[in-house]
Backbone as JSON, one array per atom type, in Angstrom:
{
  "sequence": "XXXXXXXXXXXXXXXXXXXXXXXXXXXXXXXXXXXXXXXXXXXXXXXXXXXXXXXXXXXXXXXXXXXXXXXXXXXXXXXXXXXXXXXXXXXXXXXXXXXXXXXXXXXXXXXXXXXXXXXXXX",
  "N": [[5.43, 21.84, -13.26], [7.11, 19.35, -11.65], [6.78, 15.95, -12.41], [6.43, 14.13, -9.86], [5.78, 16.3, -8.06], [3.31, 16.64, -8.66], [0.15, 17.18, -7.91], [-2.71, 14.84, -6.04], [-5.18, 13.78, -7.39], [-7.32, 12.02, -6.88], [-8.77, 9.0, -5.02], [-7.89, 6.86, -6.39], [-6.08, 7.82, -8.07], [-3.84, 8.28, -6.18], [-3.68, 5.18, -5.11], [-2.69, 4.26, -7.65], [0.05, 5.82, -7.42], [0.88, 4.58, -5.06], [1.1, 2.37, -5.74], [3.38, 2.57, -7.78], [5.39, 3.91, -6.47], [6.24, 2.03, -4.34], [6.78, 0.02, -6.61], [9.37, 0.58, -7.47], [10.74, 0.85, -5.2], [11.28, -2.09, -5.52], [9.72, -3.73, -4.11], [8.19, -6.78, -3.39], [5.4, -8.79, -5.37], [2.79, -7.0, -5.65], [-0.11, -5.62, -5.22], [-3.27, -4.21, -6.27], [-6.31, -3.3, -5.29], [-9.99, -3.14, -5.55], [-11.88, -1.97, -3.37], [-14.04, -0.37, -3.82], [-17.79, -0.46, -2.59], [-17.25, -2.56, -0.85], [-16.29, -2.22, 1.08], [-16.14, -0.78, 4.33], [-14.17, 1.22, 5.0], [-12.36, 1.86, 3.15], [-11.8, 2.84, -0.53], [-9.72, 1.58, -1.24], [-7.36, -1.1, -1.42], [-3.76, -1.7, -1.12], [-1.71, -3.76, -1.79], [1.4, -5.29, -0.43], [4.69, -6.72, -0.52], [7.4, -7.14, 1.09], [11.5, -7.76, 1.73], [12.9, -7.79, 3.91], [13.37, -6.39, 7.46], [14.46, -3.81, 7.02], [14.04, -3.65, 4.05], [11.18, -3.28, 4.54], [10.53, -0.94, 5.83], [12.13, 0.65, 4.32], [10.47, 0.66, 2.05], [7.94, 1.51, 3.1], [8.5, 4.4, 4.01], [9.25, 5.72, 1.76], [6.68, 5.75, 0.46], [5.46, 7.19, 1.77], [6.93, 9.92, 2.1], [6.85, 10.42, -0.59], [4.22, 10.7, -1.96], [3.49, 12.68, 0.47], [4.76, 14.97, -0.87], [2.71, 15.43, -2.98], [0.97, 16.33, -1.72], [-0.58, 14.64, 0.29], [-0.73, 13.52, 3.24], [-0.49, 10.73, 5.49], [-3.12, 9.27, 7.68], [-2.78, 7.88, 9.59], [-0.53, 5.43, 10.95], [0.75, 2.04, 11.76], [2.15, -0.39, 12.98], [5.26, -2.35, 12.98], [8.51, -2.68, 11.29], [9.91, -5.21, 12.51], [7.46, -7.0, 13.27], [6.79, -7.81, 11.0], [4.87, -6.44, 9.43], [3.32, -3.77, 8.26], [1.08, -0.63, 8.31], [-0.39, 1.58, 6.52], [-2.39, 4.69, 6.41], [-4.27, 6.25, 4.21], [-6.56, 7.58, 3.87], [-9.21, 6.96, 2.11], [-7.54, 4.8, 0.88], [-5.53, 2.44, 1.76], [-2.71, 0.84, 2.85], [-0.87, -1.68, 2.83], [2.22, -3.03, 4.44], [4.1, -5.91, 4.12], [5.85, -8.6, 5.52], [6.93, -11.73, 3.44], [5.92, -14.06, 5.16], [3.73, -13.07, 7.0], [2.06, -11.73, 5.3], [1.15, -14.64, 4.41], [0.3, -15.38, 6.34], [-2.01, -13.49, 7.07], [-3.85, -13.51, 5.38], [-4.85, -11.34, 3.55], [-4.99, -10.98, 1.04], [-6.96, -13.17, 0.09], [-9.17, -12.62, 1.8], [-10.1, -10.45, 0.43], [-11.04, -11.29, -1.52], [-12.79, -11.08, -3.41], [-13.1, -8.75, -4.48], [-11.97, -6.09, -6.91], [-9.06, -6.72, -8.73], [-7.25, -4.26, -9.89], [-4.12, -3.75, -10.48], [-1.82, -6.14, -10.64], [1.24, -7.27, -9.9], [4.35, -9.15, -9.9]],
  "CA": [[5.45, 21.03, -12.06], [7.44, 17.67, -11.87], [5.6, 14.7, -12.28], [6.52, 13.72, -8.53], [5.33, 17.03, -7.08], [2.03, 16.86, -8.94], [-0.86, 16.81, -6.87], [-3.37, 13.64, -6.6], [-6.91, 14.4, -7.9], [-8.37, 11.37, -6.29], [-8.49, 7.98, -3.78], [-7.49, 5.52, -7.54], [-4.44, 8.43, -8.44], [-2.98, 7.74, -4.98], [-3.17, 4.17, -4.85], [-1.45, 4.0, -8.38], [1.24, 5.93, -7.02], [1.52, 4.0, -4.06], [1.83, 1.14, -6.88], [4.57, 2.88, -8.67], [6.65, 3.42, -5.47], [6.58, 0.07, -3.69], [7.89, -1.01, -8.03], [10.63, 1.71, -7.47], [11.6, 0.24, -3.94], [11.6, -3.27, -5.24], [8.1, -4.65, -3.34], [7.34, -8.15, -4.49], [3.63, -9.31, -5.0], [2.14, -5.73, -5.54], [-1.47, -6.26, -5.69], [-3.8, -2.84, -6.27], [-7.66, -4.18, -4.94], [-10.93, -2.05, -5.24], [-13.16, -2.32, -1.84], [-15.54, 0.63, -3.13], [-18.79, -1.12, -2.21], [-17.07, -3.86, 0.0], [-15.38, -2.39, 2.5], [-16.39, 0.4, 4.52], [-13.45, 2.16, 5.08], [-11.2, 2.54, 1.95], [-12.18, 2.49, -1.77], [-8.69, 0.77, -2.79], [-6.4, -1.55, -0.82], [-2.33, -1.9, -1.95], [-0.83, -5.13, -0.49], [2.9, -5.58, -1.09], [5.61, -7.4, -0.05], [8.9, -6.71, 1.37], [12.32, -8.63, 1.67], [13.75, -7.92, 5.18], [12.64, -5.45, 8.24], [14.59, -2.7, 6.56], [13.35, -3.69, 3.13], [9.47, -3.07, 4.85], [10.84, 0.6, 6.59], [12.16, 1.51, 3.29], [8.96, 0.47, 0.92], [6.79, 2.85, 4.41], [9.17, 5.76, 4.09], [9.69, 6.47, 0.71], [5.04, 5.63, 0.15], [5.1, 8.71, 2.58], [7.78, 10.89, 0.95], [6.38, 10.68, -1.98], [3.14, 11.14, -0.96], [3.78, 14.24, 0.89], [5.35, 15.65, -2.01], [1.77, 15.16, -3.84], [-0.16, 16.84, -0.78], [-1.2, 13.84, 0.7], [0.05, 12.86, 4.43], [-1.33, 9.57, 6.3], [-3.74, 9.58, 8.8], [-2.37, 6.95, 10.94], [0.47, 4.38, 10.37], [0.74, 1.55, 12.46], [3.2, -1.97, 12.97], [6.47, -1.77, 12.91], [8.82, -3.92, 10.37], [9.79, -6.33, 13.4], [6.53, -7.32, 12.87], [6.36, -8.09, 9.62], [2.92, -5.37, 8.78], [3.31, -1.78, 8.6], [0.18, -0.51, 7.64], [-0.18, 3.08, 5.72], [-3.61, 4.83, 6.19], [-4.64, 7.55, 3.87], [-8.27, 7.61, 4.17], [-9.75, 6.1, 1.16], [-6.68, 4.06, 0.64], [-4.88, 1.42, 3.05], [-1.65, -0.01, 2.4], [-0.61, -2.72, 3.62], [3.31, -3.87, 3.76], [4.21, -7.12, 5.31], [6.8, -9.89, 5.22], [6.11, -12.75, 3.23], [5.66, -15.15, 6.21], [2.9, -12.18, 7.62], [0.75, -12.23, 4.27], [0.6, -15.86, 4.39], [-0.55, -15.98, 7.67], [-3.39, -13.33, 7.42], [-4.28, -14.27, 3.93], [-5.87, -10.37, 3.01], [-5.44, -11.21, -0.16], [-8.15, -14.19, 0.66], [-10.4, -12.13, 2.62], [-10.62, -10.01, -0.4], [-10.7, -12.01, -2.89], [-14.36, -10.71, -3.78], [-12.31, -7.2, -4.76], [-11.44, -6.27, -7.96], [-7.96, -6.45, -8.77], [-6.91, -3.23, -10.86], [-3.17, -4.1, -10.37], [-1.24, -7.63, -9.89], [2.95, -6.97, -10.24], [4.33, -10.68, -9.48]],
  "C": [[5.99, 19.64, -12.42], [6.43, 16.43, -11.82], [5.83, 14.35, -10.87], [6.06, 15.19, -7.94], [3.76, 17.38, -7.64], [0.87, 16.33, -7.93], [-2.02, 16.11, -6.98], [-4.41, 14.43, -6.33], [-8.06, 13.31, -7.19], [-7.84, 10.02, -5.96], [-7.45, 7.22, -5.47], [-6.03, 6.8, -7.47], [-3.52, 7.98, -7.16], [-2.91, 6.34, -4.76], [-2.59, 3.7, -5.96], [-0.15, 5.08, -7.81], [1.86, 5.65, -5.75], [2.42, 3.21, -4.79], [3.38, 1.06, -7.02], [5.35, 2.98, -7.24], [7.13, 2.78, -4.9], [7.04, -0.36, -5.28], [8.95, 0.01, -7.74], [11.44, 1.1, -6.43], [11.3, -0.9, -4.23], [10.53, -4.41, -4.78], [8.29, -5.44, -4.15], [5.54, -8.21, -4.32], [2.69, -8.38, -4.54], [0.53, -6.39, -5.96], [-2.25, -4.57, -5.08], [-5.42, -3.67, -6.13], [-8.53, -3.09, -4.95], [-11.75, -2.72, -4.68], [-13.83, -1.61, -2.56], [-16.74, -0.37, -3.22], [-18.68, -2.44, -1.24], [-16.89, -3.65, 1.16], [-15.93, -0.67, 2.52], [-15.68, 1.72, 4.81], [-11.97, 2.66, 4.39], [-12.01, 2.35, 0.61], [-11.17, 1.77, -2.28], [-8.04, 0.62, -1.13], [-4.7, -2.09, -1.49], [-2.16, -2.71, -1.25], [0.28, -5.4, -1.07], [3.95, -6.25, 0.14], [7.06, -6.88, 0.06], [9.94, -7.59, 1.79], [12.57, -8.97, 3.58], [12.67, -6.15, 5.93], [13.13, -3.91, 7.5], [14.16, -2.15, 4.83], [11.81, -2.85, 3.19], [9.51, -1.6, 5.26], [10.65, 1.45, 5.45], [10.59, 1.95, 2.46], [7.9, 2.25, 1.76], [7.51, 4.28, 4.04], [9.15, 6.57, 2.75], [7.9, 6.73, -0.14], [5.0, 7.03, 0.74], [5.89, 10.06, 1.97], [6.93, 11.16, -0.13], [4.8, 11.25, -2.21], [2.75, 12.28, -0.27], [3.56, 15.11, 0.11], [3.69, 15.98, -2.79], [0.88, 15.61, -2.77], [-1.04, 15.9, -0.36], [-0.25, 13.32, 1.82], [-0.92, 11.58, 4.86], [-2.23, 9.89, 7.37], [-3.2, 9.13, 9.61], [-1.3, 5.75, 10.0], [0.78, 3.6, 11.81], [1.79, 0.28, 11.83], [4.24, -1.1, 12.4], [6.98, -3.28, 11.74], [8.89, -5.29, 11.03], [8.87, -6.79, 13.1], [6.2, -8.01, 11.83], [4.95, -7.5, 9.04], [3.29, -4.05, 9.71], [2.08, -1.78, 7.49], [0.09, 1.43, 7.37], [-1.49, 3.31, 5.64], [-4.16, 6.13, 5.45], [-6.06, 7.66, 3.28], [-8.69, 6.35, 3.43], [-8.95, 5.1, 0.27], [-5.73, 3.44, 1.73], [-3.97, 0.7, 2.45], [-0.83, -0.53, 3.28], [0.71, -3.75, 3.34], [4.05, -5.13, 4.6], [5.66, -7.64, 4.38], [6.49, -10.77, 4.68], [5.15, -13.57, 3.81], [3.8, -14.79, 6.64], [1.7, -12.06, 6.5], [0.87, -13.55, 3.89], [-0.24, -15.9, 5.02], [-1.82, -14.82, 7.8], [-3.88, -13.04, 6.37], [-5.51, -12.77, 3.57], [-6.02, -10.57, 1.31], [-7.26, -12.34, -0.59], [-9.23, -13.64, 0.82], [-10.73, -11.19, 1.8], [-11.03, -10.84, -1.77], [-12.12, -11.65, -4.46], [-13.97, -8.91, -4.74], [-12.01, -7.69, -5.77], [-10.16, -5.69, -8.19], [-7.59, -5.17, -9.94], [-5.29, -3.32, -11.41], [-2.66, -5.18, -10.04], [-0.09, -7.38, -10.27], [3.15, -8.55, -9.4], [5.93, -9.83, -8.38]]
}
C-alpha cells in the first residue's frame, strides 16, 4: 500500500497529515494544537494560512483528496475562500484555513493559546 493510500489509525495520524499537506501546498503559519480536554468538540485543531482565495481552495481541496484517499471524508466544510476561512471538519479534528488578514482578526490562535502546540511550521 502507498504511503498516501494508507489508512489513518487515529484523530493525531490525521491531523499530521493534514500538517503534511497544507507543507506540500505551501500553507504559511501551520500550527498543529491539542484541545483533548479543552475543547469539546475536536481533540486536535490545524490552523494554516493561505496566500490568495485560490491559494485557500487549493490548501481545502487537496486536505480532502488526500484524506479520502486514507478513508477519511469531512463531516461538514464550511466558508468559502472569498471569505478568507474555510473550515474542514473531520470529527475529532478541525481545520481551519484562512487569509492572513482573517487569523488576525479572530485571533484562534489566542483563544487557544492554553492548547498544546504539537506542531509550529513558520
Amino acid at each position: 500500500m502507498k504511503k498516501s493510500q494508507a489508512v489513518l489509525s487515529g484523530a493525531l495520524d490525521t491531523a499530521h497529515a493534514v500538517v503534511e499537506v497544507a507543507s506540500d501546498k505551501l500553507a504559511s503559519d501551520i500550527v498543529l494544537l491539542d484541545t483533548c480536554g479543552l475543547c469539546s468538540y475536536a481533540d486536535y485543531l490545524v490552523l494554516v494560512n493561505g496566500e490568495s482565495n485560490r491559494h485557500l481552495d487549493a490548501i481545502a481541496d487537496e486536505i480532502v483528496h488526500v484524506l479520502k484517499q486514507k478513508g477519511m471524508s469531512p463531516m461538514r466544510r464550511e466558508g468559502t475562500a472569498a471569505s478568507g476561512w474555510l473550515l474542514l471538519d473531520f470529527s475529532d479534528v478541525v481545520v481551519h484555513i484562512f487569509a492572513p488578514n482573517e487569523r488576525g482578526y479572530y485571533k484562534l490562535d489566542d483563544m487557544w493559546s492554553t492548547a498544546r502546540p504539537i506542531v509550529r511550521l513558520a
